[in-house]
PDB file of C-alpha atoms in Angstrom:
ATOM      1  CA  GLN A   1     123.796  22.528 141.784  1.00 93.00           C
ATOM      2  CA  VAL A   2     122.977  25.779 140.045  1.00 95.00           C
ATOM      3  CA  GLN A   3     125.508  28.498 140.701  1.00 97.00           C
ATOM      4  CA  LEU A   4     125.600  32.058 139.400  1.00 98.00           C
ATOM      5  CA  VAL A   5     128.545  34.315 140.148  1.00 98.00           C
ATOM      6  CA  GLU A   6     128.378  37.985 139.228  1.00 98.00           C
ATOM      7  CA  SER A   7     131.426  40.211 138.891  1.00 98.00           C
ATOM      8  CA  GLY A   8     132.554  43.500 137.403  1.00 98.00           C
ATOM      9  CA  GLY A   9     131.004  45.969 139.815  1.00 97.00           C
ATOM     10  CA  GLY A  10     132.852  48.777 141.532  1.00 97.00           C
ATOM     11  CA  VAL A  11     132.985  52.514 142.068  1.00 98.00           C
ATOM     12  CA  VAL A  12     132.774  54.343 138.755  1.00 97.00           C
ATOM     13  CA  GLN A  13     132.384  57.918 137.617  1.00 97.00           C
ATOM     14  CA  PRO A  14     129.226  59.238 135.993  1.00 97.00           C
ATOM     15  CA  GLY A  15     129.308  59.086 132.213  1.00 97.00           C
ATOM     16  CA  THR A  16     131.621  56.101 132.021  1.00 97.00           C
ATOM     17  CA  SER A  17     130.803  52.519 131.012  1.00 98.00           C
ATOM     18  CA  LEU A  18     130.969  49.205 132.802  1.00 97.00           C
ATOM     19  CA  ARG A  19     130.547  45.566 131.856  1.00 98.00           C
ATOM     20  CA  LEU A  20     129.123  43.144 134.387  1.00 98.00           C
ATOM     21  CA  SER A  21     129.583  39.393 134.017  1.00 98.00           C
ATOM     22  CA  CYS A  22     127.676  36.419 135.361  1.00 98.00           C
ATOM     23  CA  ALA A  23     129.309  32.996 135.215  1.00 98.00           C
ATOM     24  CA  ALA A  24     126.850  30.122 135.336  1.00 98.00           C
ATOM     25  CA  SER A  25     127.178  26.448 136.174  1.00 97.00           C
ATOM     26  CA  GLY A  26     125.054  23.496 137.220  1.00 96.00           C
ATOM     27  CA  PHE A  27     122.410  23.750 134.493  1.00 96.00           C
ATOM     28  CA  THR A  28     122.176  23.737 130.709  1.00 96.00           C
ATOM     29  CA  PHE A  29     123.140  27.359 130.167  1.00 97.00           C
ATOM     30  CA  ARG A  30     122.763  27.285 126.383  1.00 97.00           C
ATOM     31  CA  SER A  31     119.085  26.364 126.777  1.00 96.00           C
ATOM     32  CA  SER A  32     118.139  28.995 129.333  1.00 96.00           C
ATOM     33  CA  PRO A  33     117.090  32.614 128.907  1.00 97.00           C
ATOM     34  CA  MET A  34     119.016  34.782 131.347  1.00 98.00           C
ATOM     35  CA  HIS A  35     118.037  37.878 133.281  1.00 98.00           C
ATOM     36  CA  TRP A  36     119.522  40.831 135.130  1.00 98.00           C
ATOM     37  CA  VAL A  37     117.737  42.426 138.090  1.00 98.00           C
ATOM     38  CA  ARG A  38     118.979  45.393 140.090  1.00 98.00           C
ATOM     39  CA  GLN A  39     118.270  46.832 143.508  1.00 98.00           C
ATOM     40  CA  ALA A  40     119.092  50.386 144.509  1.00 98.00           C
ATOM     41  CA  PRO A  41     120.167  50.861 148.138  1.00 97.00           C
ATOM     42  CA  GLY A  42     117.177  50.432 150.435  1.00 96.00           C
ATOM     43  CA  LYS A  43     114.801  50.025 147.491  1.00 97.00           C
ATOM     44  CA  GLY A  44     112.911  47.207 145.810  1.00 98.00           C
ATOM     45  CA  LEU A  45     113.803  44.856 143.009  1.00 98.00           C
ATOM     46  CA  GLU A  46     113.790  46.098 139.420  1.00 98.00           C
ATOM     47  CA  TRP A  47     113.850  43.700 136.473  1.00 98.00           C
ATOM     48  CA  VAL A  48     116.344  45.178 134.012  1.00 98.00           C
ATOM     49  CA  ALA A  49     116.995  42.938 131.032  1.00 98.00           C
ATOM     50  CA  ALA A  50     116.723  39.474 129.553  1.00 98.00           C
ATOM     51  CA  ILE A  51     118.269  37.574 126.677  1.00 98.00           C
ATOM     52  CA  SER A  52     116.961  34.529 124.855  1.00 98.00           C
ATOM     53  CA  PHE A  53     118.766  31.204 125.065  1.00 97.00           C
ATOM     54  CA  ASP A  54     120.542  31.778 121.763  1.00 97.00           C
ATOM     55  CA  GLY A  55     121.187  35.489 122.180  1.00 96.00           C
ATOM     56  CA  ALA A  56     118.957  36.381 119.263  1.00 97.00           C
ATOM     57  CA  ASN A  57     116.485  38.429 121.311  1.00 98.00           C
ATOM     58  CA  GLN A  58     117.055  40.983 124.038  1.00 98.00           C
ATOM     59  CA  TYR A  59     114.517  42.706 126.232  1.00 98.00           C
ATOM     60  CA  TYR A  60     114.883  45.744 128.491  1.00 98.00           C
ATOM     61  CA  THR A  61     112.917  47.758 130.966  1.00 97.00           C
ATOM     62  CA  ASP A  62     111.988  51.128 129.502  1.00 96.00           C
ATOM     63  CA  SER A  63     114.275  53.174 131.746  1.00 94.00           C
ATOM     64  CA  VAL A  64     117.467  51.497 130.476  1.00 96.00           C
ATOM     65  CA  THR A  65     116.644  50.944 126.823  1.00 94.00           C
ATOM     66  CA  GLY A  66     119.383  52.413 124.668  1.00 95.00           C
ATOM     67  CA  ARG A  67     121.995  52.523 127.476  1.00 97.00           C
ATOM     68  CA  PHE A  68     122.158  48.899 128.604  1.00 98.00           C
ATOM     69  CA  LEU A  69     123.207  45.973 126.434  1.00 98.00           C
ATOM     70  CA  ILE A  70     122.746  42.357 127.451  1.00 98.00           C
ATOM     71  CA  SER A  71     124.737  39.667 125.700  1.00 98.00           C
ATOM     72  CA  ARG A  72     125.890  36.100 126.269  1.00 98.00           C
ATOM     73  CA  ASP A  73     128.631  33.676 125.331  1.00 98.00           C
ATOM     74  CA  ASN A  74     127.296  30.141 125.433  1.00 98.00           C
ATOM     75  CA  SER A  75     130.798  28.732 124.968  1.00 98.00           C
ATOM     76  CA  LYS A  76     131.792  30.344 128.270  1.00 98.00           C
ATOM     77  CA  ASN A  77     128.475  29.902 130.118  1.00 98.00           C
ATOM     78  CA  THR A  78     128.488  33.623 130.782  1.00 98.00           C
ATOM     79  CA  VAL A  79     125.993  36.439 130.426  1.00 98.00           C
ATOM     80  CA  TYR A  80     127.027  40.077 130.337  1.00 98.00           C
ATOM     81  CA  LEU A  81     125.446  43.453 130.997  1.00 98.00           C
ATOM     82  CA  ARG A  82     127.130  46.494 129.526  1.00 98.00           C
ATOM     83  CA  ILE A  83     126.034  49.770 131.054  1.00 98.00           C
ATOM     84  CA  ASN A  84     126.859  52.902 129.103  1.00 97.00           C
ATOM     85  CA  THR A  85     126.774  56.519 130.241  1.00 97.00           C
ATOM     86  CA  LEU A  86     126.470  55.536 133.887  1.00 97.00           C
ATOM     87  CA  ARG A  87     124.247  57.711 136.072  1.00 97.00           C
ATOM     88  CA  PRO A  88     124.075  58.007 139.878  1.00 97.00           C
ATOM     89  CA  GLU A  89     120.652  56.335 139.739  1.00 97.00           C
ATOM     90  CA  ASP A  90     122.319  53.189 138.320  1.00 98.00           C
ATOM     91  CA  THR A  91     123.858  52.641 141.755  1.00 98.00           C
ATOM     92  CA  GLY A  92     122.838  49.352 143.287  1.00 98.00           C
ATOM     93  CA  VAL A  93     123.347  45.627 143.444  1.00 98.00           C
ATOM     94  CA  TYR A  94     122.999  43.822 140.130  1.00 98.00           C
ATOM     95  CA  PHE A  95     121.837  40.205 140.234  1.00 98.00           C
ATOM     96  CA  CYS A  96     121.673  37.668 137.438  1.00 97.00           C
ATOM     97  CA  ALA A  97     119.193  34.825 137.279  1.00 97.00           C
ATOM     98  CA  ASN A  98     118.315  31.980 134.956  1.00 96.00           C
ATOM     99  CA  SER A  99     114.832  31.230 133.655  1.00 91.00           C
ATOM    100  CA  ALA A 100     113.793  29.605 136.912  1.00 90.00           C
ATOM    101  CA  PHE A 101     114.887  32.583 139.021  1.00 93.00           C
ATOM    102  CA  ASN A 102     116.091  29.998 141.502  1.00 89.00           C
ATOM    103  CA  PRO A 103     118.655  30.432 142.867  1.00 92.00           C
ATOM    104  CA  TRP A 104     120.033  33.912 142.252  1.00 94.00           C
ATOM    105  CA  GLY A 105     123.642  34.996 142.261  1.00 92.00           C
ATOM    106  CA  GLN A 106     125.013  36.962 145.210  1.00 95.00           C
ATOM    107  CA  GLY A 107     125.031  40.156 143.176  1.00 97.00           C
ATOM    108  CA  THR A 108     127.683  42.697 142.268  1.00 98.00           C
ATOM    109  CA  LEU A 109     127.612  46.241 143.643  1.00 98.00           C
ATOM    110  CA  VAL A 110     127.857  49.215 141.309  1.00 98.00           C
ATOM    111  CA  ILE A 111     128.392  52.659 142.800  1.00 98.00           C
ATOM    112  CA  VAL A 112     128.247  55.623 140.438  1.00 98.00           C
ATOM    113  CA  SER A 113     129.850  58.613 142.064  1.00 96.00           C
ATOM    114  CA  SER A 114     132.273  61.384 141.250  1.00 93.00           C
TER     115      SER A 114
ATOM    116  CA  ASP B   1     103.943  47.632 130.063  1.00 96.00           C
ATOM    117  CA  ILE B   2     102.247  45.667 132.826  1.00 97.00           C
ATOM    118  CA  GLN B   3     102.292  47.308 136.247  1.00 98.00           C
ATOM    119  CA  MET B   4     102.177  45.235 139.431  1.00 98.00           C
ATOM    120  CA  THR B   5     100.631  47.050 142.396  1.00 98.00           C
ATOM    121  CA  GLN B   6     101.608  45.325 145.617  1.00 98.00           C
ATOM    122  CA  SER B   7     100.053  45.950 149.020  1.00 98.00           C
ATOM    123  CA  PRO B   8     100.643  46.633 151.766  1.00 98.00           C
ATOM    124  CA  SER B   9     104.092  48.204 151.436  1.00 98.00           C
ATOM    125  CA  ALA B  10     104.846  47.320 155.053  1.00 98.00           C
ATOM    126  CA  MET B  11     103.184  45.526 157.903  1.00 97.00           C
ATOM    127  CA  SER B  12     103.809  44.542 161.472  1.00 96.00           C
ATOM    128  CA  ALA B  13     102.781  41.090 162.578  1.00 96.00           C
ATOM    129  CA  SER B  14     103.307  38.629 165.409  1.00 96.00           C
ATOM    130  CA  VAL B  15     104.582  35.076 165.374  1.00 96.00           C
ATOM    131  CA  GLY B  16     101.637  32.822 164.603  1.00 96.00           C
ATOM    132  CA  ASP B  17      99.693  35.435 162.638  1.00 97.00           C
ATOM    133  CA  ARG B  18      98.174  34.730 159.256  1.00 97.00           C
ATOM    134  CA  VAL B  19      99.607  37.179 156.733  1.00 97.00           C
ATOM    135  CA  THR B  20      98.299  37.949 153.264  1.00 98.00           C
ATOM    136  CA  ILE B  21     100.056  40.100 150.655  1.00 98.00           C
ATOM    137  CA  THR B  22      98.390  41.032 147.397  1.00 98.00           C
ATOM    138  CA  CYS B  23      99.505  42.013 143.908  1.00 98.00           C
ATOM    139  CA  ARG B  24      97.244  43.442 141.265  1.00 98.00           C
ATOM    140  CA  ALA B  25      98.277  43.441 137.619  1.00 98.00           C
ATOM    141  CA  SER B  26      97.298  46.271 135.298  1.00 98.00           C
ATOM    142  CA  GLN B  27      96.054  43.715 132.789  1.00 98.00           C
ATOM    143  CA  GLY B  28      95.316  40.011 132.718  1.00 97.00           C
ATOM    144  CA  ILE B  29      98.417  37.831 133.063  1.00 97.00           C
ATOM    145  CA  SER B  30      96.892  34.360 133.520  1.00 96.00           C
ATOM    146  CA  ASN B  31      98.908  32.667 136.283  1.00 97.00           C
ATOM    147  CA  HIS B  32     102.322  34.067 135.318  1.00 98.00           C
ATOM    148  CA  VAL B  33     103.275  35.302 138.769  1.00 98.00           C
ATOM    149  CA  ALA B  34     106.100  34.354 141.095  1.00 98.00           C
ATOM    150  CA  TRP B  35     106.722  35.386 144.697  1.00 98.00           C
ATOM    151  CA  PHE B  36     110.120  35.995 146.306  1.00 98.00           C
ATOM    152  CA  GLN B  37     111.410  36.450 149.844  1.00 98.00           C
ATOM    153  CA  GLN B  38     114.426  38.614 150.544  1.00 98.00           C
ATOM    154  CA  LYS B  39     116.281  39.045 153.819  1.00 97.00           C
ATOM    155  CA  PRO B  40     118.629  41.988 154.418  1.00 94.00           C
ATOM    156  CA  GLY B  41     121.937  41.647 152.606  1.00 93.00           C
ATOM    157  CA  ARG B  42     120.863  38.473 150.843  1.00 96.00           C
ATOM    158  CA  ALA B  43     119.738  37.564 147.349  1.00 97.00           C
ATOM    159  CA  PRO B  44     116.016  36.926 146.896  1.00 97.00           C
ATOM    160  CA  GLN B  45     114.674  33.378 147.018  1.00 97.00           C
ATOM    161  CA  ARG B  46     111.733  32.122 145.008  1.00 98.00           C
ATOM    162  CA  LEU B  47     108.824  30.857 147.106  1.00 98.00           C
ATOM    163  CA  ILE B  48     106.035  30.404 144.573  1.00 98.00           C
ATOM    164  CA  TYR B  49     105.814  30.196 140.780  1.00 98.00           C
ATOM    165  CA  ALA B  50     102.880  29.859 138.378  1.00 98.00           C
ATOM    166  CA  SER B  51     100.811  31.719 140.963  1.00 98.00           C
ATOM    167  CA  SER B  52     100.366  28.752 143.304  1.00 98.00           C
ATOM    168  CA  ALA B  53     103.163  26.204 142.792  1.00 98.00           C
ATOM    169  CA  LEU B  54     105.351  25.866 145.882  1.00 98.00           C
ATOM    170  CA  GLN B  55     109.098  25.920 145.274  1.00 97.00           C
ATOM    171  CA  THR B  56     110.781  22.720 146.438  1.00 95.00           C
ATOM    172  CA  GLY B  57     112.041  23.117 149.978  1.00 96.00           C
ATOM    173  CA  VAL B  58     109.765  26.012 150.886  1.00 98.00           C
ATOM    174  CA  PRO B  59     107.603  25.365 153.971  1.00 98.00           C
ATOM    175  CA  SER B  60     103.959  24.542 153.339  1.00 98.00           C
ATOM    176  CA  ARG B  61     102.826  27.516 155.447  1.00 98.00           C
ATOM    177  CA  PHE B  62     103.491  29.573 152.310  1.00 98.00           C
ATOM    178  CA  SER B  63     100.805  29.482 149.634  1.00 98.00           C
ATOM    179  CA  GLY B  64      99.932  31.492 146.573  1.00 98.00           C
ATOM    180  CA  GLY B  65      96.759  32.006 144.591  1.00 98.00           C
ATOM    181  CA  GLY B  66      94.990  34.018 141.981  1.00 98.00           C
ATOM    182  CA  SER B  67      94.641  34.299 138.259  1.00 97.00           C
ATOM    183  CA  GLY B  68      94.065  37.074 135.775  1.00 97.00           C
ATOM    184  CA  THR B  69      94.808  40.306 137.621  1.00 98.00           C
ATOM    185  CA  ASP B  70      94.628  39.556 141.348  1.00 98.00           C
ATOM    186  CA  PHE B  71      97.162  37.459 143.236  1.00 98.00           C
ATOM    187  CA  THR B  72      97.921  36.661 146.850  1.00 98.00           C
ATOM    188  CA  LEU B  73     100.764  35.293 148.934  1.00 98.00           C
ATOM    189  CA  THR B  74      99.652  33.879 152.276  1.00 98.00           C
ATOM    190  CA  ILE B  75     101.726  32.796 155.242  1.00 98.00           C
ATOM    191  CA  SER B  76      99.408  30.680 157.361  1.00 97.00           C
ATOM    192  CA  SER B  77     101.324  30.991 160.629  1.00 97.00           C
ATOM    193  CA  LEU B  78     104.164  33.496 160.656  1.00 97.00           C
ATOM    194  CA  GLN B  79     107.460  32.164 161.985  1.00 96.00           C
ATOM    195  CA  PRO B  80     110.457  34.169 163.258  1.00 94.00           C
ATOM    196  CA  GLU B  81     112.450  33.379 160.114  1.00 95.00           C
ATOM    197  CA  ASP B  82     109.666  34.815 157.914  1.00 97.00           C
ATOM    198  CA  PHE B  83     110.335  38.420 158.891  1.00 93.00           C
ATOM    199  CA  ALA B  84     111.632  39.700 155.569  1.00 97.00           C
ATOM    200  CA  SER B  85     110.607  41.547 152.407  1.00 98.00           C
ATOM    201  CA  TYR B  86     108.388  39.916 149.805  1.00 98.00           C
ATOM    202  CA  TYR B  87     108.020  40.702 146.097  1.00 98.00           C
ATOM    203  CA  CYS B  88     105.734  39.545 143.318  1.00 98.00           C
ATOM    204  CA  LEU B  89     106.963  39.280 139.725  1.00 98.00           C
ATOM    205  CA  GLN B  90     104.900  39.081 136.556  1.00 98.00           C
ATOM    206  CA  TYR B  91     106.459  37.130 133.722  1.00 97.00           C
ATOM    207  CA  SER B  92     103.565  37.195 131.300  1.00 97.00           C
ATOM    208  CA  SER B  93     105.181  39.618 128.871  1.00 96.00           C
ATOM    209  CA  TYR B  94     108.316  41.692 128.540  1.00 97.00           C
ATOM    210  CA  PRO B  95     109.309  43.899 130.185  1.00 97.00           C
ATOM    211  CA  TRP B  96     108.818  41.764 133.276  1.00 98.00           C
ATOM    212  CA  THR B  97     107.925  43.776 136.370  1.00 98.00           C
ATOM    213  CA  PHE B  98     108.161  43.379 140.130  1.00 98.00           C
ATOM    214  CA  GLY B  99     105.733  44.694 142.673  1.00 98.00           C
ATOM    215  CA  GLN B 100     107.053  47.426 144.968  1.00 98.00           C
ATOM    216  CA  GLY B 101     107.620  44.983 147.808  1.00 98.00           C
ATOM    217  CA  THR B 102     106.177  44.315 151.260  1.00 98.00           C
ATOM    218  CA  LYS B 103     108.318  44.489 154.381  1.00 98.00           C
ATOM    219  CA  VAL B 104     107.034  42.262 157.171  1.00 98.00           C
ATOM    220  CA  ASP B 105     108.445  43.129 160.576  1.00 95.00           C
ATOM    221  CA  ILE B 106     107.831  42.140 164.143  1.00 87.00           C
ATOM    222  CA  LYS B 107     104.956  43.767 166.008  1.00 86.00           C
TER     223      LYS B 107
END
């Protein structure tokens, strides 16, 4: 069955960087676009970024363009999200999803605080 | 970018009620809409894709409809386990966008 496991979250200081990982199994990872979605505490879902199956194309929501970088390693069945110059408003749970958006991972919590 | 305006933002309903949630896209998106349910502390689950296709395993009391700019999610007879938040997602063009969400609670 499809399984997505996010990791890499934690409590970090503003201005620093962080790399989130999502390990995938149970489907043909190398054929699937992958996505990151985040959710601030008590708020709604926000689509953040996507990457094509081969990594050639990346897409971002406007508010993170230039600070976030999505990448993938098809040999490791893993997608990454690097967040640079972290801001308090980046606080939230970060989920990854495959092209079907079903199921999702359990998410990894990022808290940006000094 | 395509904006998804979801309404209502919250509602109170009783078990057995018929509930309808709407999403309006800022431009035509064909049928490229999915609906998700999220319970507190849990990851979202997809209910509907391609506007009206029911995800395998999702009860038939859930249905979706619409095309172009106006979309609906309907729960024909609300059950206790349906009290949750619901979100639409447009996947017609990048950047993809979610609606603001609808919280359905018990009246």
